[in-house]
mmCIF file of C-alpha atoms in Angstrom:
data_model
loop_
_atom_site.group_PDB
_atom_site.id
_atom_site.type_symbol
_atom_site.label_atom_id
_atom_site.label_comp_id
_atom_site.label_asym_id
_atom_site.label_seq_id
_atom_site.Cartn_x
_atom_site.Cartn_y
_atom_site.Cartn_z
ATOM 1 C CA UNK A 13 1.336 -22.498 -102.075
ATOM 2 C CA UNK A 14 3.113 -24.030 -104.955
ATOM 3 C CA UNK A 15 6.132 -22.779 -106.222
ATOM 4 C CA UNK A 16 7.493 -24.829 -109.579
ATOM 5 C CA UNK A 17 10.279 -22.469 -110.187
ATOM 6 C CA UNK A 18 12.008 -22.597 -107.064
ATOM 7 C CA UNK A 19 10.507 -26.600 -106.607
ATOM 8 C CA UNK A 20 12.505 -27.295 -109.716
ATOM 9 C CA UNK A 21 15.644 -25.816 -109.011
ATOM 10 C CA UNK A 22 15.851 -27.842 -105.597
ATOM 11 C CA UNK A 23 15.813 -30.852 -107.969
ATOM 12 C CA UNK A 24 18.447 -29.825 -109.714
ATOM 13 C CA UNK A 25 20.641 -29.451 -107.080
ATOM 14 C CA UNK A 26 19.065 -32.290 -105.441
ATOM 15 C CA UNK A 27 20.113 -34.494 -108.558
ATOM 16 C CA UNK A 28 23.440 -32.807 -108.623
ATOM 17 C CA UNK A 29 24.315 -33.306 -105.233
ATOM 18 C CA UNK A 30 23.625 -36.882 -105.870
ATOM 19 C CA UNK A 31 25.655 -37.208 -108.475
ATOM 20 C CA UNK A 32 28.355 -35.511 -107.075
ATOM 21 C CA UNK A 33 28.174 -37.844 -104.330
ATOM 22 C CA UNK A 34 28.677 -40.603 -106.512
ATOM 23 C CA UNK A 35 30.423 -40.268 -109.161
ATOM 24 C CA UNK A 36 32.224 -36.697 -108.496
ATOM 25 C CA UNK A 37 32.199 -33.099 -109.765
ATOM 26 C CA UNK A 38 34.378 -33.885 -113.105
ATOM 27 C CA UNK A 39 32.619 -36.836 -114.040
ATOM 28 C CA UNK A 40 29.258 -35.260 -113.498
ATOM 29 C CA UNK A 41 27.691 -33.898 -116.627
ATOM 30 C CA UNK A 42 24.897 -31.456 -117.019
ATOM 31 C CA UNK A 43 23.439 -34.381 -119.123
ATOM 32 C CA UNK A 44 23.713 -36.448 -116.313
ATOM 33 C CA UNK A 45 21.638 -34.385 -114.116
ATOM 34 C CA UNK A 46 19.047 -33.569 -116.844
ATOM 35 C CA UNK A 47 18.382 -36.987 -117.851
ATOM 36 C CA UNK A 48 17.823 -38.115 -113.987
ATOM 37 C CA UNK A 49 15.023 -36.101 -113.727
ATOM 38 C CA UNK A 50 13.588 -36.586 -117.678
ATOM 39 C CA UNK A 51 14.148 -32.921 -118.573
ATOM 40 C CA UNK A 52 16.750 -31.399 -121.399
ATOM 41 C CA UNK A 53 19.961 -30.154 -120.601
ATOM 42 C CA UNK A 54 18.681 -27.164 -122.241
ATOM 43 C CA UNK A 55 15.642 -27.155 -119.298
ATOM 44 C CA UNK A 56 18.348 -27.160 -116.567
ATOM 45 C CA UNK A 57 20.139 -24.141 -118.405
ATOM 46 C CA UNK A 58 16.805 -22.606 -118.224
ATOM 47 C CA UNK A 59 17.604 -22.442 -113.974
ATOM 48 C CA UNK A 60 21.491 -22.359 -113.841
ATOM 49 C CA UNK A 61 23.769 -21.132 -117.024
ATOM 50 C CA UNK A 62 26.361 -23.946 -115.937
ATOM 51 C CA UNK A 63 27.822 -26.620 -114.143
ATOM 52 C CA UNK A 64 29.976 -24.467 -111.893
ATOM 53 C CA UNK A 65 26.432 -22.427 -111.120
ATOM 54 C CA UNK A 66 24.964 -25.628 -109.875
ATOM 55 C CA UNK A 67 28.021 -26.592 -107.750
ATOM 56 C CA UNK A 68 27.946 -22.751 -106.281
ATOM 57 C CA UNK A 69 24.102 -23.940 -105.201
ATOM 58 C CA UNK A 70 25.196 -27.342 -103.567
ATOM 59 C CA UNK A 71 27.882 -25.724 -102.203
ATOM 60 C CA UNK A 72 25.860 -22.576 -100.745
ATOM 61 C CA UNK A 73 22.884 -25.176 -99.391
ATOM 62 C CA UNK A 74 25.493 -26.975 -97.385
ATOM 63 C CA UNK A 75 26.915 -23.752 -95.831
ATOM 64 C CA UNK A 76 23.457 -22.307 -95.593
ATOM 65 C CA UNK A 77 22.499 -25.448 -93.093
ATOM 66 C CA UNK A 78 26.063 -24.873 -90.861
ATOM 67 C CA UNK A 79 25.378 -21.410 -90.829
ATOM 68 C CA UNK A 80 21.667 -21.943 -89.630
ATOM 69 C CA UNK A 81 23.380 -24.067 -87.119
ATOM 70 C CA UNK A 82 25.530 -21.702 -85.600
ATOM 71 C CA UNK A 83 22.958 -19.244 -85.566
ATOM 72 C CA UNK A 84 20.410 -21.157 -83.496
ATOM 73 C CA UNK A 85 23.784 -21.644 -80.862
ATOM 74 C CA UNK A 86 23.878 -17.585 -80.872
ATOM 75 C CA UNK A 87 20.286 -17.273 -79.842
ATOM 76 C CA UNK A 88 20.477 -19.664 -76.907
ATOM 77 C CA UNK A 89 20.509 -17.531 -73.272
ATOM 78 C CA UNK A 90 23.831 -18.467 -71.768
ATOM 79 C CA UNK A 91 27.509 -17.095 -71.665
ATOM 80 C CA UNK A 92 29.826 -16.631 -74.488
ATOM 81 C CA UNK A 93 32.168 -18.743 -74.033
ATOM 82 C CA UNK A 94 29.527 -21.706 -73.625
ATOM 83 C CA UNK A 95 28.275 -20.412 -77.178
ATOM 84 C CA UNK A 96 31.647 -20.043 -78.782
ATOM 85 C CA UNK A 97 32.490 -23.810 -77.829
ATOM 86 C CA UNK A 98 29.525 -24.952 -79.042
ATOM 87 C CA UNK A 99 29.942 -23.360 -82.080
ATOM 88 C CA UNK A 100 33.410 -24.111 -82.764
ATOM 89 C CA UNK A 101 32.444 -28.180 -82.146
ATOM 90 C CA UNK A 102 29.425 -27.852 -84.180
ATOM 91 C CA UNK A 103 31.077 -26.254 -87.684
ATOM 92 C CA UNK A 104 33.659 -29.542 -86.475
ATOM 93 C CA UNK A 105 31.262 -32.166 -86.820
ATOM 94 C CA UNK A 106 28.892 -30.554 -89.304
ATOM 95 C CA UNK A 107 32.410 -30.376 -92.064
ATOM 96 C CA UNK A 108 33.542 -34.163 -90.485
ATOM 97 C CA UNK A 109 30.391 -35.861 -91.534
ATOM 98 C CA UNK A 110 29.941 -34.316 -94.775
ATOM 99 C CA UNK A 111 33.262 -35.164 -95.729
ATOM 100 C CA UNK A 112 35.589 -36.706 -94.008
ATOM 101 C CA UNK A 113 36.046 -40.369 -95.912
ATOM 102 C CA UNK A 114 33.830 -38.490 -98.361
ATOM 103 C CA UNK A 115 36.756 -37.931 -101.500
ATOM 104 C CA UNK A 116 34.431 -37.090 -103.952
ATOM 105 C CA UNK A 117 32.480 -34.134 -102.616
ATOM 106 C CA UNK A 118 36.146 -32.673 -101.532
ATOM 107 C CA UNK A 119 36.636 -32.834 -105.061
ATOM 108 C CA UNK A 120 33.643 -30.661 -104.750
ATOM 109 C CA UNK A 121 34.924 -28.490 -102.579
ATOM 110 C CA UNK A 122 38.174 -28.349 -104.471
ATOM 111 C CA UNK A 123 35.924 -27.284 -107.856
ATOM 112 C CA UNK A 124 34.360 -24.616 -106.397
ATOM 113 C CA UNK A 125 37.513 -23.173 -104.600
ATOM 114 C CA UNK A 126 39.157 -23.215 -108.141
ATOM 115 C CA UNK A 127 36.051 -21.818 -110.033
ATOM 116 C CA UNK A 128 33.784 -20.044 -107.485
ATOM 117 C CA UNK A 129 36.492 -18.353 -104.784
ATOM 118 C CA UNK A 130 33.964 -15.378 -104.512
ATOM 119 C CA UNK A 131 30.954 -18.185 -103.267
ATOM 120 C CA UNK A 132 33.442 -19.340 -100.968
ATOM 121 C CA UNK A 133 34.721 -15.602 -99.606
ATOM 122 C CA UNK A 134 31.085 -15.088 -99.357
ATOM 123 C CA UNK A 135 30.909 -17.894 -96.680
ATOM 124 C CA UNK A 136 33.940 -16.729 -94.905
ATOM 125 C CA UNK A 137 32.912 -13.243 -94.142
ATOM 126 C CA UNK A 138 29.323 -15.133 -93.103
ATOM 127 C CA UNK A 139 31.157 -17.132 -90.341
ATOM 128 C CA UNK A 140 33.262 -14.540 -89.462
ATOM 129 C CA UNK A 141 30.285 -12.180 -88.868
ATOM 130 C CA UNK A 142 28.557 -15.073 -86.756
ATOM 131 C CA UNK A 143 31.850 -15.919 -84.490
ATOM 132 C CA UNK A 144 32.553 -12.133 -83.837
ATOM 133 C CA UNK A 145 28.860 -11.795 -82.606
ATOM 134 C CA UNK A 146 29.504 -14.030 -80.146
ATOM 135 C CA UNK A 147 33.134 -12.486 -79.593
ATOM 136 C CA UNK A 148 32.300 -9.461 -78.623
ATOM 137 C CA UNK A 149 29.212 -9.742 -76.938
ATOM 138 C CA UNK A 150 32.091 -11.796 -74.448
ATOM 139 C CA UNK A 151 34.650 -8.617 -74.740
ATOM 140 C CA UNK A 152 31.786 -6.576 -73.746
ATOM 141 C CA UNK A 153 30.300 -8.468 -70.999
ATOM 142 C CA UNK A 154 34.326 -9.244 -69.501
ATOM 143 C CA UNK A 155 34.117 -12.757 -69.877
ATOM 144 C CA UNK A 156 36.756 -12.612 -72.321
ATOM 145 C CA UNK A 157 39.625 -10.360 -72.399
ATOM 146 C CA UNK A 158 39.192 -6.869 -74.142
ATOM 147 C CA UNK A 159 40.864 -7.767 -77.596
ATOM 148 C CA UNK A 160 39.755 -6.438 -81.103
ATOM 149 C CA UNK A 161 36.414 -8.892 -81.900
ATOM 150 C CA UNK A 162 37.723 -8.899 -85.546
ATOM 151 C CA UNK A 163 41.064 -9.779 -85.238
ATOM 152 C CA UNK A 164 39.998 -12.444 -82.885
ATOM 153 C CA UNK A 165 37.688 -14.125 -85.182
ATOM 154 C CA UNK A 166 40.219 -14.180 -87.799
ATOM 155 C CA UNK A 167 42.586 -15.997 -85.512
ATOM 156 C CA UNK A 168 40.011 -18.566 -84.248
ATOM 157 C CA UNK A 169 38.920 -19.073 -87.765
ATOM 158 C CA UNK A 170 42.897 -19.664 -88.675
ATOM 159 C CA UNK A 171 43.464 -21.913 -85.797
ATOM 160 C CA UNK A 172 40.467 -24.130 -86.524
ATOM 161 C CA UNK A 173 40.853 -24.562 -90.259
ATOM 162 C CA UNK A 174 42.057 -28.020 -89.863
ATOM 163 C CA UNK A 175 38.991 -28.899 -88.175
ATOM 164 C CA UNK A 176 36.511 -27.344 -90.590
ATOM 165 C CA UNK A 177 38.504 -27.584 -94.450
ATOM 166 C CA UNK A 178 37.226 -30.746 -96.001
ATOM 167 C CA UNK A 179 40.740 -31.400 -97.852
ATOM 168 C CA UNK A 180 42.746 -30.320 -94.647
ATOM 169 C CA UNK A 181 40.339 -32.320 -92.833
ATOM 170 C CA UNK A 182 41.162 -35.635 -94.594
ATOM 171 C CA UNK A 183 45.546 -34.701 -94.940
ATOM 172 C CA UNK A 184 45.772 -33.452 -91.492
ATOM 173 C CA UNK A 185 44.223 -36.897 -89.922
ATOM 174 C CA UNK A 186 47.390 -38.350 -90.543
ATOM 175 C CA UNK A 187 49.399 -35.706 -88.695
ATOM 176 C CA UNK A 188 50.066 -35.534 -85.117
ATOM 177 C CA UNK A 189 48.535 -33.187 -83.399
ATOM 178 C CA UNK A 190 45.674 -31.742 -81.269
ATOM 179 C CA UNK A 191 42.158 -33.008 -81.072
ATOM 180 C CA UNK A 192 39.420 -30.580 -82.104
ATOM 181 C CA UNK A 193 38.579 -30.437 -78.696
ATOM 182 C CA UNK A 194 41.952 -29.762 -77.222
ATOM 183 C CA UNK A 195 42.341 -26.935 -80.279
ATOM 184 C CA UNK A 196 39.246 -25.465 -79.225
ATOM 185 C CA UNK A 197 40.156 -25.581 -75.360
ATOM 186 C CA UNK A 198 43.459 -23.515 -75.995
ATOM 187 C CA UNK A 199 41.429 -20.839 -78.837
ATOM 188 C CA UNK A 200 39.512 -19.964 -75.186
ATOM 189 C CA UNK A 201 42.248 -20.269 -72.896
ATOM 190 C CA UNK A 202 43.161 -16.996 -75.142
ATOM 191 C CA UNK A 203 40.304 -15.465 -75.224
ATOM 192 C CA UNK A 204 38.889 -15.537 -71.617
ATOM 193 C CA UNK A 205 40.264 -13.797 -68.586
ATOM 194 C CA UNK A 206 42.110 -15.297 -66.283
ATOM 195 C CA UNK A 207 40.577 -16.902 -63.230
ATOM 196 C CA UNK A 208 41.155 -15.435 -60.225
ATOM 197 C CA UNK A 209 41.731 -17.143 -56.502
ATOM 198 C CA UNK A 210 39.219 -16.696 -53.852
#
């Protein structure tokens, strides 16, 4: 079934995505976009009343796919800690190839932090919700230790933000320190219970 209103607003952020890509947030123009795909700039106003609307779209498509990511990871029948590793690795590499050596769409990034904090909150609390899950279902089963599932989350999210930023990302490269797999080894070594002897 054919749907041209939603078709053509996936070109539009296809188009701006593209363009953002290439030559950058600032430099892009609604124009830009418009002419790309032969409509007005008035057409593309018809969808989105602004520039900063389309970014929020980009911007909510690639946090949409992570979050679909980490989701399938919940679902998966094995222990929480096995979950919470994969999860933790995945937002890693999902953020690393989308921008990492990618200076233009952390200009993106940077845009939408500046104009569209409440798109980006809205992501937070999204992640937060989806780490938790997995926290406490661990809390509850004993793998991990009995902490509070919230604060938790908001401490793994804190001590993985270098891994998963895009602008932190790209600075922190050229800081000593841990790898994202030696970060995410010591986030567990908190969270689940000590091993005992035989």
């Amino acid at each position: 079934m054919s749907h041209p209103e939603r078709d053509t607003r996936r070109c539009i952020v296809d188009a701006a995505e593209r363009f953002f890509r290439d030559i950058g947030y600032q430099k892009t123009t609604v124009a830009d976009i418009a002419k790309s795909l032969r409509m007005s700039p008035a057409n593309v106003y018809r969808f989105f009343d602004s520039k900063k609307s389309i970014n929020e779209a980009v911007l909510a498509r690639f946090k949409g796919e992570l979050e679909e990511s980490l989701s399938l990871i919940i679902a998966e029948p094995r222990s929480a800690g096995s979950r919470l590793r994969e999860m933790l690795m995945a937002s890693y590499r999902i953020n690393q190839a989308r921008f990492i050596d990618q200076q233009r769409m952390q200009e993106m990034v940077c845009a939408a932090m500046e104009e569209s904090w409440d798109a980006i909150l809205g992501h937070i609390e999204r992640y937060d919700a989806l780490i938790g899950k997995v926290v406490a279902e661990g809390v509850a089963s004993g793998e991990f230790r009995p902490v509070d599932p919230q604060a938790a989350t908001q401490c793994i999210r804190t001590a993985m933000i270098r891994f998963q930023h895009p602008l932190l990302m790209a600075q922190c490269a050229r800081i000593p320190g841990p790898s994202a797999e030696e970060m995410i080894e010591f986030v567990m070594a908190g969270l689940e219970q000590p091993k005992t002897g035989a």
